[in-house]
CSV table of C-alpha atoms in Angstrom, one decimal:
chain,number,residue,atom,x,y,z
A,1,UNK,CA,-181.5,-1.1,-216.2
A,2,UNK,CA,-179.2,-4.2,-214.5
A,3,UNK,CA,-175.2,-2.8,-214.0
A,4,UNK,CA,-174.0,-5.3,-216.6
A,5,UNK,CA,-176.5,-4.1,-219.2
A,6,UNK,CA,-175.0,-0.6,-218.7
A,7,UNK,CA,-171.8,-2.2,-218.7
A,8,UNK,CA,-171.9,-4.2,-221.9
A,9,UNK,CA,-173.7,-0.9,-223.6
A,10,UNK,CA,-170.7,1.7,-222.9
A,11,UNK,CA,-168.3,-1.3,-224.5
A,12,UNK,CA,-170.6,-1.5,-227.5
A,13,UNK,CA,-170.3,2.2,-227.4
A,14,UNK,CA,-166.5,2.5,-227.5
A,15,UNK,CA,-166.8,-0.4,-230.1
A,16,UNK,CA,-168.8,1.8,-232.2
A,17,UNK,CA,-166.7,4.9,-231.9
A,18,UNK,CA,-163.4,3.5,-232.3
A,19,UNK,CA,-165.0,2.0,-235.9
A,20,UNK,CA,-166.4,5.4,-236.9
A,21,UNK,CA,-163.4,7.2,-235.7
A,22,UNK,CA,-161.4,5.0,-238.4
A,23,UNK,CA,-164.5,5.4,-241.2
A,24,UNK,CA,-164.3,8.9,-240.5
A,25,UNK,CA,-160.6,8.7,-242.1
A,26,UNK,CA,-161.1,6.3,-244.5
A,27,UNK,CA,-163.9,8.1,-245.7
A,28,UNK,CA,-162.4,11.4,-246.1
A,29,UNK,CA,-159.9,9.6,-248.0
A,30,UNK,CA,-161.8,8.0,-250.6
A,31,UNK,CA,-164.6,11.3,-250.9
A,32,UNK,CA,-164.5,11.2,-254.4
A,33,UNK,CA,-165.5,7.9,-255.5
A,34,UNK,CA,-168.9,7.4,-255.9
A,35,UNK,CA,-171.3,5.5,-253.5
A,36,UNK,CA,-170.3,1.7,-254.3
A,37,UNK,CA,-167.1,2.8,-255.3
A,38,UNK,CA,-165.3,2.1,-252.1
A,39,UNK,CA,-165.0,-1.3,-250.2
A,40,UNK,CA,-165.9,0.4,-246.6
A,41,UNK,CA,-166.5,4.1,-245.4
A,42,UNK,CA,-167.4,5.7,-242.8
A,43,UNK,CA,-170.8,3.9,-241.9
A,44,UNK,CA,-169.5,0.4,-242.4
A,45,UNK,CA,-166.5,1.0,-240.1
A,46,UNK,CA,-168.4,1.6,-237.7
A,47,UNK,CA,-170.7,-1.5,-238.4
A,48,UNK,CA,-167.4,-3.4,-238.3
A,49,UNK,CA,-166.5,-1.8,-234.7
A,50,UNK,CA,-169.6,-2.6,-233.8
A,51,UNK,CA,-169.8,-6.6,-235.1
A,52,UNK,CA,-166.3,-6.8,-233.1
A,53,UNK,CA,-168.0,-5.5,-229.7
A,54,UNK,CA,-170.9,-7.7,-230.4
A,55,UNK,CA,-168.9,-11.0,-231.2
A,56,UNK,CA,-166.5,-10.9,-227.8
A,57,UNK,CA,-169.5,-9.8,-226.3
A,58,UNK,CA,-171.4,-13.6,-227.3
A,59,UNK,CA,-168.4,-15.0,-227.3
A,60,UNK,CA,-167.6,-14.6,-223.7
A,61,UNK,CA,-171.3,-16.6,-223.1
A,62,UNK,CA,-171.3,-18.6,-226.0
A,63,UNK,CA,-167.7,-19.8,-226.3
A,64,UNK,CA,-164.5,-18.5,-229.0
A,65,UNK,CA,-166.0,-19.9,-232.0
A,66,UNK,CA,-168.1,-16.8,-231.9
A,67,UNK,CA,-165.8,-14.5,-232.4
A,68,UNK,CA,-163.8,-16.5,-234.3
A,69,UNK,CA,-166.8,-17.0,-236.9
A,70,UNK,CA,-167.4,-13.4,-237.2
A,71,UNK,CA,-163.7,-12.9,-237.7
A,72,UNK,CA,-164.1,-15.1,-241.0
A,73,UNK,CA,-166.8,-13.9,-241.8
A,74,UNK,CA,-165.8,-10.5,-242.3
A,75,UNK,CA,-162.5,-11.6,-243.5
A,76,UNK,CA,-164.7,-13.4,-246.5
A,77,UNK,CA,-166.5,-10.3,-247.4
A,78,UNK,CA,-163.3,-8.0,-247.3
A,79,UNK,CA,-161.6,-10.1,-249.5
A,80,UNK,CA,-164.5,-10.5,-251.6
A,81,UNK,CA,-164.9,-6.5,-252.0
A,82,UNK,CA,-160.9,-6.7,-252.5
A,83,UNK,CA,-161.1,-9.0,-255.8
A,84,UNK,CA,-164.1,-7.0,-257.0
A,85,UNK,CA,-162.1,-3.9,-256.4
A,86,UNK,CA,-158.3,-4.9,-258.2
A,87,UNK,CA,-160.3,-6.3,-260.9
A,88,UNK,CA,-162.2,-3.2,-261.6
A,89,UNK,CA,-159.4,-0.5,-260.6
A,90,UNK,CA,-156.2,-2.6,-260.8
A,91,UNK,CA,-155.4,-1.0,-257.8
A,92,UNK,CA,-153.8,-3.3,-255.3
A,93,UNK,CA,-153.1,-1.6,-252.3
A,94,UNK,CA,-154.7,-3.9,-249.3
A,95,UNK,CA,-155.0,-0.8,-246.7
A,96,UNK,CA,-158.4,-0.3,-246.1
A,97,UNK,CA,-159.5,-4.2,-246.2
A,98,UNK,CA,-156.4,-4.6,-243.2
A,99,UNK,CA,-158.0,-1.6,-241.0
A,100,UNK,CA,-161.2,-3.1,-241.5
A,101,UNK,CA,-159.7,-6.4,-240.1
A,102,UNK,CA,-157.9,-4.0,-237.4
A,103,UNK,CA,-160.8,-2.1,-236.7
A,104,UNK,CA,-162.8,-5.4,-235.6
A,105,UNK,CA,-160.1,-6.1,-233.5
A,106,UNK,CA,-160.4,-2.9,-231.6
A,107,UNK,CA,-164.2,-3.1,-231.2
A,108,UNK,CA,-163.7,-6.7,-230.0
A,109,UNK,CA,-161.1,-5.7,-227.3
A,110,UNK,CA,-163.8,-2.8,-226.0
A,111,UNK,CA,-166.0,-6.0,-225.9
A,112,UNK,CA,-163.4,-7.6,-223.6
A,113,UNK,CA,-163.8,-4.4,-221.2
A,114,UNK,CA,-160.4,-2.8,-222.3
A,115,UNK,CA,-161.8,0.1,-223.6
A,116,UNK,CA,-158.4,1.8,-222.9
A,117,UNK,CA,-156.5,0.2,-225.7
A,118,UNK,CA,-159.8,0.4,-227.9
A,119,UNK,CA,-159.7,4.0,-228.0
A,120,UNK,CA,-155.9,4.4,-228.4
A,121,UNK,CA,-155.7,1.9,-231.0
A,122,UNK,CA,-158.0,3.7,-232.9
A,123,UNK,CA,-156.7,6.7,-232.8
A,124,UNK,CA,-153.0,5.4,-233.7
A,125,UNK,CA,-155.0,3.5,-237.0
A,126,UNK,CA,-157.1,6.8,-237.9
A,127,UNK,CA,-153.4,8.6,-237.5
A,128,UNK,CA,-151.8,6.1,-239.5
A,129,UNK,CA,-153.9,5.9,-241.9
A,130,UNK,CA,-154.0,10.1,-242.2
A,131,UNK,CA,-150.2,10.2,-242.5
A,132,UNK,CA,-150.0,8.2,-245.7
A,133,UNK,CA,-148.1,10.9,-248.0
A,134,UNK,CA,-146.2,12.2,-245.3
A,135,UNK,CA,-144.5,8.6,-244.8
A,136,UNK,CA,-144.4,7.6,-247.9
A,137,UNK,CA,-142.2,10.8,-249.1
A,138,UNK,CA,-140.3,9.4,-245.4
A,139,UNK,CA,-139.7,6.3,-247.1
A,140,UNK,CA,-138.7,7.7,-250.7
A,141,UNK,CA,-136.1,10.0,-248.7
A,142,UNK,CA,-135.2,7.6,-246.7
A,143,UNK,CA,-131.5,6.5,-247.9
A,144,UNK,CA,-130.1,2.8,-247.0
A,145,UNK,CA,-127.5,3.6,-244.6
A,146,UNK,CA,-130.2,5.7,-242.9
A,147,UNK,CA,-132.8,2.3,-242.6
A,148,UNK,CA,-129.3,0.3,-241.6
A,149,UNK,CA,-128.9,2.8,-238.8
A,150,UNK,CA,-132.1,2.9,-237.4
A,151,UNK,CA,-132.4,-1.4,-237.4
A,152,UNK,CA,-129.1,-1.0,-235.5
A,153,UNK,CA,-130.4,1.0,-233.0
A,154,UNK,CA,-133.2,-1.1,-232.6
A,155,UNK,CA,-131.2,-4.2,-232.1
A,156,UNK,CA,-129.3,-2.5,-229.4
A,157,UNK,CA,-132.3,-0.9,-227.2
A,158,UNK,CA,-135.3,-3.3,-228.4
A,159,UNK,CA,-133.5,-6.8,-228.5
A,160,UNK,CA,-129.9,-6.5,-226.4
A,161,UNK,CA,-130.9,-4.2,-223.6
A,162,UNK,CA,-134.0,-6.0,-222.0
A,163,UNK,CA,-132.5,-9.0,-221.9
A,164,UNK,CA,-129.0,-7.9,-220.4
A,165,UNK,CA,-129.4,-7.9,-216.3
A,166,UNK,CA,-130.2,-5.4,-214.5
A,167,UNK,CA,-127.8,-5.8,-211.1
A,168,UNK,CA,-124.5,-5.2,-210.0
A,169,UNK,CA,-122.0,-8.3,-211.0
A,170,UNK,CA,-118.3,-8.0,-211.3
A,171,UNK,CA,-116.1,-6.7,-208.4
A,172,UNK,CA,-117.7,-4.9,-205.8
A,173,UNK,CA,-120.5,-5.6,-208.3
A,174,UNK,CA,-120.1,-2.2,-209.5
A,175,UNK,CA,-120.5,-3.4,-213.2
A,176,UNK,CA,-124.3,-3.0,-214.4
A,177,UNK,CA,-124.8,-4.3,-217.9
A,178,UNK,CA,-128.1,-2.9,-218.2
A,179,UNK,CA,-126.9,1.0,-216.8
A,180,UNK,CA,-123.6,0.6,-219.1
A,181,UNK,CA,-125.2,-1.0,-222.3
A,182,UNK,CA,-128.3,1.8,-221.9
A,183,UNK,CA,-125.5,4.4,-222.1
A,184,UNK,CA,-123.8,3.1,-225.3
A,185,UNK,CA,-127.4,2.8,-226.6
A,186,UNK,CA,-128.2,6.5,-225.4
A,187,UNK,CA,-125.1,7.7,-227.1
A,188,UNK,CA,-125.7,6.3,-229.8
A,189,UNK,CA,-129.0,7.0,-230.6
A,190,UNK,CA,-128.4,11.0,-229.4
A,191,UNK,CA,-126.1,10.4,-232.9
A,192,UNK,CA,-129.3,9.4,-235.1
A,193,UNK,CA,-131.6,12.0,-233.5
A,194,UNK,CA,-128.9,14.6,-234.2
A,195,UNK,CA,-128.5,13.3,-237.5
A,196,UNK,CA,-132.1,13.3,-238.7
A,197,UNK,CA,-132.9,16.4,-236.8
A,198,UNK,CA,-129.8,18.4,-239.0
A,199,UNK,CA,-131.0,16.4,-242.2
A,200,UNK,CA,-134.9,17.5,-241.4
A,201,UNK,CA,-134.6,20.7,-239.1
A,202,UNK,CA,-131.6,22.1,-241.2
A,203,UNK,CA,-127.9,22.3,-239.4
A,204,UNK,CA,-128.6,25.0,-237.2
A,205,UNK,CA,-132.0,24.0,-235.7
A,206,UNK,CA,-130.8,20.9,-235.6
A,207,UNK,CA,-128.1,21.3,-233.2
A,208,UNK,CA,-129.7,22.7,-231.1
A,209,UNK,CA,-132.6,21.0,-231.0
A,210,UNK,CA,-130.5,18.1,-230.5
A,211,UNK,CA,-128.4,20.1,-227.3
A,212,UNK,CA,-131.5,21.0,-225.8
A,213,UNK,CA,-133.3,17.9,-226.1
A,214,UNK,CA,-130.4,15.8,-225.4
A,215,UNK,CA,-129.6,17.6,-221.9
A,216,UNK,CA,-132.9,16.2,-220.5
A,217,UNK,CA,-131.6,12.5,-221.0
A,218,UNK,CA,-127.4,13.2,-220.9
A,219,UNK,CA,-125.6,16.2,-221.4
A,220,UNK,CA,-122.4,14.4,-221.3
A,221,UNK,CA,-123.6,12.0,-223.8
A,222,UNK,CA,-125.1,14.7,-225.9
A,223,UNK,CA,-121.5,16.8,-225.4
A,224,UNK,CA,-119.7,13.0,-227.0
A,225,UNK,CA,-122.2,13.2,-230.0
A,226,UNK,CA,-121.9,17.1,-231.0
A,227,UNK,CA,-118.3,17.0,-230.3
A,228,UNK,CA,-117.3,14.9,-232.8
A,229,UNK,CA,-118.8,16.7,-235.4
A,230,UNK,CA,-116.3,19.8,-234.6
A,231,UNK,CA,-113.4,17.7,-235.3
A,232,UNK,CA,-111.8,19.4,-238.2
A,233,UNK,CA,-111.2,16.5,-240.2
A,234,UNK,CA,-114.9,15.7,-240.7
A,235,UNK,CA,-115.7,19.5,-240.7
A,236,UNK,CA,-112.5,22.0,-241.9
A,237,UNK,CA,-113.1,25.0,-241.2
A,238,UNK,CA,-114.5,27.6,-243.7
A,239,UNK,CA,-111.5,29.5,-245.5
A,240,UNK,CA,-111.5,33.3,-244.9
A,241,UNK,CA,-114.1,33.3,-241.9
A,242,UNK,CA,-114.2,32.7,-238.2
A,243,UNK,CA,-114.9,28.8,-236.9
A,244,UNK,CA,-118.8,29.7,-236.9
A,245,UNK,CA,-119.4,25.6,-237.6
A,246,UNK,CA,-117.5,24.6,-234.1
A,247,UNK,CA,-119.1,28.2,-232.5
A,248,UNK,CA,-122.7,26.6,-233.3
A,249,UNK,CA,-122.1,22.8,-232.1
A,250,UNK,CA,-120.4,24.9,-229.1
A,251,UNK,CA,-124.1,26.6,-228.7
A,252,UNK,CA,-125.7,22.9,-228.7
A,253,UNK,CA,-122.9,21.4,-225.6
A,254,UNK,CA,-123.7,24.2,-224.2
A,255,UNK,CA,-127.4,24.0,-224.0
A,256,UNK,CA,-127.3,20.7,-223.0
A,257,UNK,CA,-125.1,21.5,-220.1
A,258,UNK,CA,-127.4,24.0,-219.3
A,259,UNK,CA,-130.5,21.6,-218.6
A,260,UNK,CA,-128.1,19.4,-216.5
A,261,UNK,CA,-128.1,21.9,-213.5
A,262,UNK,CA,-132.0,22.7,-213.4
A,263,UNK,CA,-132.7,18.5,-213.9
A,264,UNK,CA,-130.3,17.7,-210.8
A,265,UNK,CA,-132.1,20.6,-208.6
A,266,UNK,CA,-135.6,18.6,-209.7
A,267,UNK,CA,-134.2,15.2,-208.5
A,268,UNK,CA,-133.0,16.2,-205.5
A,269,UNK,CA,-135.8,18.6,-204.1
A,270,UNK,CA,-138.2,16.1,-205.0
A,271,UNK,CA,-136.1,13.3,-202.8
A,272,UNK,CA,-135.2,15.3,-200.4
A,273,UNK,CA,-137.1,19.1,-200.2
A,274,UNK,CA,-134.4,20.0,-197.6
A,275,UNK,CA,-131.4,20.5,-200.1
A,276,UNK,CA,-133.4,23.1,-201.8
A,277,UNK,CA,-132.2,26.3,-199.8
A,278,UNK,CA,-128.3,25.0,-200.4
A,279,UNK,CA,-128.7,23.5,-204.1
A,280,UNK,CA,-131.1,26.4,-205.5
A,281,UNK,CA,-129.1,29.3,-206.2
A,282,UNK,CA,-125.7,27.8,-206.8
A,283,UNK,CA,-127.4,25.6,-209.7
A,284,UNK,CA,-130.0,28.2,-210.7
A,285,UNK,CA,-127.1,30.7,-211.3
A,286,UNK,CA,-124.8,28.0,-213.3
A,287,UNK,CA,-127.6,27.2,-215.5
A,288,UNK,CA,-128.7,30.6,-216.3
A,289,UNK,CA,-124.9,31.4,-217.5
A,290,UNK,CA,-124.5,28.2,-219.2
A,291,UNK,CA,-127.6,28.8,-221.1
A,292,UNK,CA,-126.6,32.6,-222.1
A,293,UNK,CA,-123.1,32.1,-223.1
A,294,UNK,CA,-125.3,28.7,-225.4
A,295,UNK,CA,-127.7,31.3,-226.8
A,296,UNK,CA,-125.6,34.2,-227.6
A,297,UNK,CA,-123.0,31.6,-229.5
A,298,UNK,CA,-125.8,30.2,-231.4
A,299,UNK,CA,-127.4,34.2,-232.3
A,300,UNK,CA,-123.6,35.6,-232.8
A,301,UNK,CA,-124.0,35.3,-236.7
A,302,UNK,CA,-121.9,37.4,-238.9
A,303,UNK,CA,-123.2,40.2,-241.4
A,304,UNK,CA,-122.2,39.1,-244.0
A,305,UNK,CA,-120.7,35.4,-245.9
A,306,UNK,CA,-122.3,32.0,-245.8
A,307,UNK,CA,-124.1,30.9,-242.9
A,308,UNK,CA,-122.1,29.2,-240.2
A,309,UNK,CA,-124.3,26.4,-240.6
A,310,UNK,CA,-124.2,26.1,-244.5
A,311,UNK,CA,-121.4,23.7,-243.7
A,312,UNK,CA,-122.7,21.5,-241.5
A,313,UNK,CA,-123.8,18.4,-243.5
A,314,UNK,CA,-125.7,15.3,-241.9
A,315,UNK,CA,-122.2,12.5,-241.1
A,316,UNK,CA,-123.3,8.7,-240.6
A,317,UNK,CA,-126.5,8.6,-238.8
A,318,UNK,CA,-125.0,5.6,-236.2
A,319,UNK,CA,-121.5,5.9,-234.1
A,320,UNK,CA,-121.0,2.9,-232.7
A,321,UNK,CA,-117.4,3.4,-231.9
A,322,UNK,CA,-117.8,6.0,-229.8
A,323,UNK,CA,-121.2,4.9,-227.9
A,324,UNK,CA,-118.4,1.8,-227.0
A,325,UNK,CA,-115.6,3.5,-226.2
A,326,UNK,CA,-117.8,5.7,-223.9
A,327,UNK,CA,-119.4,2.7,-222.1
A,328,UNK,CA,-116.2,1.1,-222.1
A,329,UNK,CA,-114.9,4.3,-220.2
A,330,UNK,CA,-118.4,4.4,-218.0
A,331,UNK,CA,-117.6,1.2,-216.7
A,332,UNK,CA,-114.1,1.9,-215.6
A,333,UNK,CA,-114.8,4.9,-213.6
A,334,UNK,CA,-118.0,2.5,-211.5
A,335,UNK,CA,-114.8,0.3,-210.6
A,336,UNK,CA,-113.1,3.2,-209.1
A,337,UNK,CA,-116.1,4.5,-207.6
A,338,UNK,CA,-116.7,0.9,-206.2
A,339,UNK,CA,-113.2,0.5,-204.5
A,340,UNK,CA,-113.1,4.0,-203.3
A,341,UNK,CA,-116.5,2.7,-201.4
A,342,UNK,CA,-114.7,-0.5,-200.4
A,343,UNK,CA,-111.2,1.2,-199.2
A,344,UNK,CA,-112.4,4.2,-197.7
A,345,UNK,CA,-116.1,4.4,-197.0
A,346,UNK,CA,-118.9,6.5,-197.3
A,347,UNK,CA,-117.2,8.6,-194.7
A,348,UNK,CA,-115.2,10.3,-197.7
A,349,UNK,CA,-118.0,11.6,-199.0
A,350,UNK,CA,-116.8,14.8,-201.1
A,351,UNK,CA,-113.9,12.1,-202.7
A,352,UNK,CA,-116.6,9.5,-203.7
A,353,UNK,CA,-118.7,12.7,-205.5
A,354,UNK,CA,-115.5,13.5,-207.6
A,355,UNK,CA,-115.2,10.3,-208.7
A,356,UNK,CA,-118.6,10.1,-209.0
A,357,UNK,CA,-118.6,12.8,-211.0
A,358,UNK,CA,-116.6,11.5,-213.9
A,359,UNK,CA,-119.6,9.2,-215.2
A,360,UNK,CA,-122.7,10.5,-214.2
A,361,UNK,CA,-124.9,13.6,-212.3
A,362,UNK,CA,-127.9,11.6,-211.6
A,363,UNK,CA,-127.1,8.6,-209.9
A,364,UNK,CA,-125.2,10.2,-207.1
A,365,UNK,CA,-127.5,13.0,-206.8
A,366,UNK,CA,-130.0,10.2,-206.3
A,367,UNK,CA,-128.0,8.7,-203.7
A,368,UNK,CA,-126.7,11.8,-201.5
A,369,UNK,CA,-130.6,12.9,-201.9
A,370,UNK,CA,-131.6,9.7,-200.7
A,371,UNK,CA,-129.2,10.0,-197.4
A,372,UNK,CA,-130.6,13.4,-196.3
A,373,UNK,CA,-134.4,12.1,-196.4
A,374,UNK,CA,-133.1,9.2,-194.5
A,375,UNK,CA,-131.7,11.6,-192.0
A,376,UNK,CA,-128.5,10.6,-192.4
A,377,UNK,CA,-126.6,12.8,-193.7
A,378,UNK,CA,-126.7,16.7,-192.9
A,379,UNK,CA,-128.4,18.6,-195.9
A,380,UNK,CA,-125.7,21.0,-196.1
A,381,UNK,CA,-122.8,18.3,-196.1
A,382,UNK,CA,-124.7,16.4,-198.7
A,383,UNK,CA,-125.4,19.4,-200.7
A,384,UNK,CA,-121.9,20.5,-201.0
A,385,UNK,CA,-121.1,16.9,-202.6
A,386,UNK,CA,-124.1,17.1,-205.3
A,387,UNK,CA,-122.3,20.4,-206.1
A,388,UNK,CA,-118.9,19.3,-206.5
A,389,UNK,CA,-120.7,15.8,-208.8
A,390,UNK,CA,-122.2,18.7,-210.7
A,391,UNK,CA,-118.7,20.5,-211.5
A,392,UNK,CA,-116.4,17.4,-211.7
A,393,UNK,CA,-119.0,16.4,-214.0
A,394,UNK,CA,-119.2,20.1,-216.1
A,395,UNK,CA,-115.4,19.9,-216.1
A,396,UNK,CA,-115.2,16.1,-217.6
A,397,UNK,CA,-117.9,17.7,-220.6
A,398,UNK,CA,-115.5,20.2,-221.3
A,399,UNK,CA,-112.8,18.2,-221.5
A,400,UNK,CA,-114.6,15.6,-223.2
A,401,UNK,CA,-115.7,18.4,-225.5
A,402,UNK,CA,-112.3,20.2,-225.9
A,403,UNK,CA,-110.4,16.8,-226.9
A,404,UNK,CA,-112.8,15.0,-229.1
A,405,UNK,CA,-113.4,18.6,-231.0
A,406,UNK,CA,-109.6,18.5,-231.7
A,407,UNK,CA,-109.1,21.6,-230.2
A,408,UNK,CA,-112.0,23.6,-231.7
A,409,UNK,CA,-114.3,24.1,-228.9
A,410,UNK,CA,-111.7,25.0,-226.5
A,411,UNK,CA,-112.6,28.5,-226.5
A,412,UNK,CA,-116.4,28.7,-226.0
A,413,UNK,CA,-116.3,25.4,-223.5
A,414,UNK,CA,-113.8,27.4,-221.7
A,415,UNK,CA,-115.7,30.0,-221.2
A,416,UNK,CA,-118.7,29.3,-221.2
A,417,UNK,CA,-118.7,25.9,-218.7
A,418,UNK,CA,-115.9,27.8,-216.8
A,419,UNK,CA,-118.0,31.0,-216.4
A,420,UNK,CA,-121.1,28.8,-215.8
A,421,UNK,CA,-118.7,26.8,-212.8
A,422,UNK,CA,-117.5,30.4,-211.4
A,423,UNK,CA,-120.8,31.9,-210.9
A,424,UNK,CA,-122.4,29.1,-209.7
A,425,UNK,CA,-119.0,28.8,-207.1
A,426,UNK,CA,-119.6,32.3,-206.0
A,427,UNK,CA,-123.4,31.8,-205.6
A,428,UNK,CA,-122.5,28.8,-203.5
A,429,UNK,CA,-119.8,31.2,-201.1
A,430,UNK,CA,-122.2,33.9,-200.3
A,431,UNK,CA,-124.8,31.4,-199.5
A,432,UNK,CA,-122.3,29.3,-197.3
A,433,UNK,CA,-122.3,32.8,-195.4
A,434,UNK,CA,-126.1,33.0,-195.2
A,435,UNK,CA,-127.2,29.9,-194.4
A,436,UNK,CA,-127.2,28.4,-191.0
A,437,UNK,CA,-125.1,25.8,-190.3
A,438,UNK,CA,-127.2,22.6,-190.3
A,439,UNK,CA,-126.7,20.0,-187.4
């Protein structure tokens, strides 16, 4: 059998899979109507999948029209089955007539060869289709400042962030719209995930759910976020107890900080496999405190009393203010980090990481990574900066932390980032002693 025959069988094939795949759904769902009952099932899904495949297949010898006529054509008998159906059932929902129009689709894009986004778009239907009670008792929960806050998020990351550049401008051109707007958007939408996941997961699986998983994009972002919802006039403390609310969100900061050390010591081995032996330990041991001091604060529950958690109620699912303010402040501190470059130089290396420090982990870990594999830098000079960017930025969390909580997380930030800090300090001292001084 000639290649292209083999070819234009294995499209037909995905055509016909990605039809049945959806019939097998559609099916399921409508098992208890009789045969006849039902406009399409699972055999004329696949049909349909099929007459998609076989359409682009002609079309592509025999011109558009072809596909275009079996477009119509099916479009004619769908919504003749739809009449037939309302008028019988009074039953107007449209779904299964649209995935039917879908599902052509799909088999005509595996006629077109990509059989890629054949199969995944049938999968994402069949899915879609399965998950009808979950999302409509989604959309009956759903409350309006809730929909308000998630269009708003969208508007910032879908609509405003593409089109914003993505370059240095300003002095020094140390301003980047795209890096300073992505951090308002990240802050802000770290407040709607840690909103919904309190409101779904319940307060205290929420947090820190929302600590651990924020850590892996910001932990000072994620530190902004949790922060806030310490501050005792949106959460007073409970009368006649310890602060077990501010001890949990406490737990969450401190998760997230935790992730920050082992994320840097991925970015910078990967760049530059040399600062392993200095960055290991030192960040290894910083994490590993961090995350203990974060997981006995969020198991230290009392006997006895309401849950710690009990008062923790879901706050407005979008903080605009703050995402601002914080990019506001972001931008600031790359101005200072710009002129320090322009005045002094890279020369002053351990200064520019402190500065550094104030606004992010990754980009100058990045950067000092980047000038050992280039060989210009010493790994052991280099790793001693990504060290001090790591605790200039652990202190600005807990400060952060400490002032936006009003006070109330001043006594588990303390110890728990400063214990995290002093560990990892000592592990970097006896190491200094061990290693061999690089050239």
């Amino acid at each position: 059998m000639p290649a292209a025959d083999l070819d234009s069988l294995s499209r037909l094939a995905v055509a016909l899979a990605a039809g049945l795949l959806i019939g097998l759904e559609r099916g399921w769902h409508a098992r208890a109507l009789a045969e006849g009952e039902r406009v399409a099932g699972f055999r004329t899904f696949g049909l349909i999948g099929l007459l998609g495949g076989l359409a682009s297949l002609l079309g592509q010898s025999q011109g558009l029209p072809v596909l275009a006529a079996g477009f119509l054509a099916l479009g004619a008998v769908l919504a003749a089955g739809y009449w037939r159906g309302t008028a019988a059932s009074h039953d107007l929902s449209a779904t299964s007539a649209v995935a039917a129009l879908v599902t052509f689709g799909l088999g005509a894009a595996a006629g077109e060869g990509e059989l890629e986004v054949a199969g995944a778009g049938a999968v994402i239907v069949a899915l879609l289709l399965g998950t009808k009670p979950q999302l409509h008792r989604l959309v009956e929960r759903l409350e309006q400042a809730e929909l308000l806050a998630v269009l708003k998020l969208l508007l910032m990351s879908v609509v405003l962030l593409p089109v914003l550049p993505d370059r240095g401008l300003g002095p020094w051109n140390a301003l980047n719209p795209y890096r300073i707007w992505w951090m308002v958007v990240l802050i802000a939408g770290l407040s709607s995930i840690g909103y919904f996941a309190i409101r779904l997961a319940g307060p205290r699986r929420g947090i820190l759910l929302t600590g651990l998983l924020g850590g892996l994009a910001s932990s000072t972002a994620t530190t902004v976020t949790l922060a806030r919802r310490a501050a005792p006039a949106a959460r007073p403390a409970m009368p006649g107890r310890p602060d077990g609310q501010a001890r949990l969100i406490a737990a969450g900061i401190l998760l997230a900080c935790a992730v920050m050390f082992p994320r840097m010591l991925l970015v910078a081995a990967v760049i530059a496999p040399a600062l392993l032996p200095v960055l290991a330990v030192p960040l290894a041991v910083a994490g590993v405190v961090a995350a203990a001091v974060g997981l006995w604060a969020a198991g230290r529950e009392p006997a006895e009393g309401p849950s710690a958690a009990a008062g923790l109620k879901p706050e407005n699912p979008f903080e605009f203010g703050t995402a601002l303010k914080f990019g506001l402040l972001l931008a600031g501190i790359l101005l200072l980090t710009a002129a320090l470059r322009r005045w002094i130089g890279d020369e002053a290396l351990y200064l520019i990481a402190a500065v550094s420090g104030l606004a992010d982990v990754d980009a100058v870990t990045l950067s000092f990574s980047a000038l050992v594999a280039d060989g210009r830098t010493p790994a052991l000079l280099a790793g001693g900066a990504i060290l001090l960017v790591g605790a200039v930025n652990t202190l600005v969390k807990a400060a952060f932390g400490i002032a936006l909580s009003r006070g109330r997380l001043t006594a588990w930030l303390a110890g728990g980032l400063g214990g995290a800090l002093l560990a990892g300090a000592a592990a970097a001292a006896v190491e200094q002693l061990l290693l061999p001084a690089g050239p």
